[in-house]
Amino acid sequence: MNDDPKALQKAKQQRRLSAALRENLRRRKAQAKERAGGETAAEGAEKAHDSAGIIADKRAGRTGPVSR
């Protein structure tokens, strides 16, 4: 049996990484399913405030400062 501390630490790190990757994949699948299947939180929320006209500028393809 190998009782090398570095090998044990590396094995623990690999297990944590594997668990984190599995959790991340599960979360991303749930997010994709939610987006594909139904209304997202942004769609259900109130429309964003745009007193500066930034959204309209972006939709028109303008970037940078706007002279008015």
C-alpha atoms as an extended CHARMM CRD file, in Angstrom:
* protein
*
        68  EXT
         1         1  MET       CA              0.0000000000        0.0000000000        0.0000000000  PROA      1               0.0000000000
         2         2  ASN       CA              1.2710000000        3.4690000000       -0.8590000000  PROA      2               0.0000000000
         3         3  ASP       CA              1.1830000000        5.8850000000        2.1010000000  PROA      3               0.0000000000
         4         4  ASP       CA              2.8710000000        8.7150000000        0.2220000000  PROA      4               0.0000000000
         5         5  PRO       CA              1.3260000000       11.9770000000        1.5580000000  PROA      5               0.0000000000
         6         6  LYS       CA              1.5670000000       13.6760000000       -1.8380000000  PROA      6               0.0000000000
         7         7  ALA       CA             -0.2050000000       10.7750000000       -3.5400000000  PROA      7               0.0000000000
         8         8  LEU       CA             -2.9870000000       10.8440000000       -0.9350000000  PROA      8               0.0000000000
         9         9  GLN       CA             -3.3490000000       14.6080000000       -1.3140000000  PROA      9               0.0000000000
        10        10  LYS       CA             -3.4710000000       14.2790000000       -5.1060000000  PROA      10              0.0000000000
        11        11  ALA       CA             -6.1450000000       11.5680000000       -4.8520000000  PROA      11              0.0000000000
        12        12  LYS       CA             -8.2690000000       13.7490000000       -2.5470000000  PROA      12              0.0000000000
        13        13  GLN       CA             -7.8750000000       16.6710000000       -4.9360000000  PROA      13              0.0000000000
        14        14  GLN       CA             -8.9720000000       14.4910000000       -7.8770000000  PROA      14              0.0000000000
        15        15  ARG       CA            -12.0680000000       13.3040000000       -5.9740000000  PROA      15              0.0000000000
        16        16  ARG       CA            -13.0220000000       16.9010000000       -5.0970000000  PROA      16              0.0000000000
        17        17  LEU       CA            -12.5150000000       18.0010000000       -8.6960000000  PROA      17              0.0000000000
        18        18  SER       CA            -14.5790000000       15.1020000000      -10.0180000000  PROA      18              0.0000000000
        19        19  ALA       CA            -17.3980000000       15.8880000000       -7.6010000000  PROA      19              0.0000000000
        20        20  ALA       CA            -17.2980000000       19.5890000000       -8.5120000000  PROA      20              0.0000000000
        21        21  LEU       CA            -17.4060000000       18.8000000000      -12.2270000000  PROA      21              0.0000000000
        22        22  ARG       CA            -20.3560000000       16.4290000000      -11.7800000000  PROA      22              0.0000000000
        23        23  GLU       CA            -22.2430000000       19.0930000000       -9.7860000000  PROA      23              0.0000000000
        24        24  ASN       CA            -21.4510000000       21.7490000000      -12.3960000000  PROA      24              0.0000000000
        25        25  LEU       CA            -22.6950000000       19.4980000000      -15.2010000000  PROA      25              0.0000000000
        26        26  ARG       CA            -25.8990000000       18.7430000000      -13.2710000000  PROA      26              0.0000000000
        27        27  ARG       CA            -26.4970000000       22.4610000000      -12.7030000000  PROA      27              0.0000000000
        28        28  ARG       CA            -25.8210000000       23.3670000000      -16.3490000000  PROA      28              0.0000000000
        29        29  LYS       CA            -28.1810000000       20.6450000000      -17.5770000000  PROA      29              0.0000000000
        30        30  ALA       CA            -30.9120000000       21.9480000000      -15.2710000000  PROA      30              0.0000000000
        31        31  GLN       CA            -30.3580000000       25.5040000000      -16.5330000000  PROA      31              0.0000000000
        32        32  ALA       CA            -30.4960000000       24.4110000000      -20.1760000000  PROA      32              0.0000000000
        33        33  LYS       CA            -33.6710000000       22.4240000000      -19.5260000000  PROA      33              0.0000000000
        34        34  GLU       CA            -35.2670000000       25.4390000000      -17.8360000000  PROA      34              0.0000000000
        35        35  ARG       CA            -34.3480000000       27.7540000000      -20.7170000000  PROA      35              0.0000000000
        36        36  ALA       CA            -35.6360000000       25.3460000000      -23.3420000000  PROA      36              0.0000000000
        37        37  GLY       CA            -38.8330000000       24.4090000000      -21.5780000000  PROA      37              0.0000000000
        38        38  GLY       CA            -40.3100000000       27.4380000000      -19.9600000000  PROA      38              0.0000000000
        39        39  GLU       CA            -40.2240000000       30.9960000000      -18.8980000000  PROA      39              0.0000000000
        40        40  THR       CA            -36.9650000000       32.1450000000      -17.3450000000  PROA      40              0.0000000000
        41        41  ALA       CA            -36.7250000000       34.4600000000      -14.3710000000  PROA      41              0.0000000000
        42        42  ALA       CA            -35.7770000000       37.3660000000      -16.6670000000  PROA      42              0.0000000000
        43        43  GLU       CA            -38.8900000000       36.9020000000      -18.8030000000  PROA      43              0.0000000000
        44        44  GLY       CA            -41.1180000000       36.8670000000      -15.7570000000  PROA      44              0.0000000000
        45        45  ALA       CA            -39.4990000000       39.9020000000      -14.2070000000  PROA      45              0.0000000000
        46        46  GLU       CA            -40.5390000000       43.4950000000      -14.7520000000  PROA      46              0.0000000000
        47        47  LYS       CA            -39.0400000000       45.2190000000      -17.8160000000  PROA      47              0.0000000000
        48        48  ALA       CA            -35.6900000000       46.9210000000      -17.1170000000  PROA      48              0.0000000000
        49        49  HSD       CA            -35.5200000000       50.6780000000      -16.6210000000  PROA      49              0.0000000000
        50        50  ASP       CA            -33.7960000000       52.4280000000      -19.5650000000  PROA      50              0.0000000000
        51        51  SER       CA            -33.9250000000       56.1790000000      -19.0230000000  PROA      51              0.0000000000
        52        52  ALA       CA            -30.5150000000       56.6220000000      -20.6690000000  PROA      52              0.0000000000
        53        53  GLY       CA            -31.5750000000       54.9230000000      -23.9170000000  PROA      53              0.0000000000
        54        54  ILE       CA            -28.7460000000       52.4000000000      -23.7720000000  PROA      54              0.0000000000
        55        55  ILE       CA            -30.8630000000       49.4310000000      -24.8530000000  PROA      55              0.0000000000
        56        56  ALA       CA            -32.1420000000       51.2690000000      -27.9270000000  PROA      56              0.0000000000
        57        57  ASP       CA            -28.5860000000       52.2650000000      -28.8550000000  PROA      57              0.0000000000
        58        58  LYS       CA            -27.3870000000       48.6780000000      -28.5850000000  PROA      58              0.0000000000
        59        59  ARG       CA            -30.2730000000       47.4110000000      -30.6920000000  PROA      59              0.0000000000
        60        60  ALA       CA            -29.4230000000       50.0010000000      -33.3520000000  PROA      60              0.0000000000
        61        61  GLY       CA            -25.8530000000       48.7020000000      -33.4250000000  PROA      61              0.0000000000
        62        62  ARG       CA            -24.2950000000       51.8640000000      -32.0270000000  PROA      62              0.0000000000
        63        63  THR       CA            -21.3820000000       51.6130000000      -29.6630000000  PROA      63              0.0000000000
        64        64  GLY       CA            -19.4880000000       54.2160000000      -27.7130000000  PROA      64              0.0000000000
        65        65  PRO       CA            -20.6950000000       57.6600000000      -26.6470000000  PROA      65              0.0000000000
        66        66  VAL       CA            -23.8300000000       58.9830000000      -28.3030000000  PROA      66              0.0000000000
        67        67  SER       CA            -23.9800000000       62.6720000000      -29.1850000000  PROA      67              0.0000000000
        68        68  ARG       CA            -27.4160000000       64.2010000000      -28.7480000000  PROA      68              0.0000000000
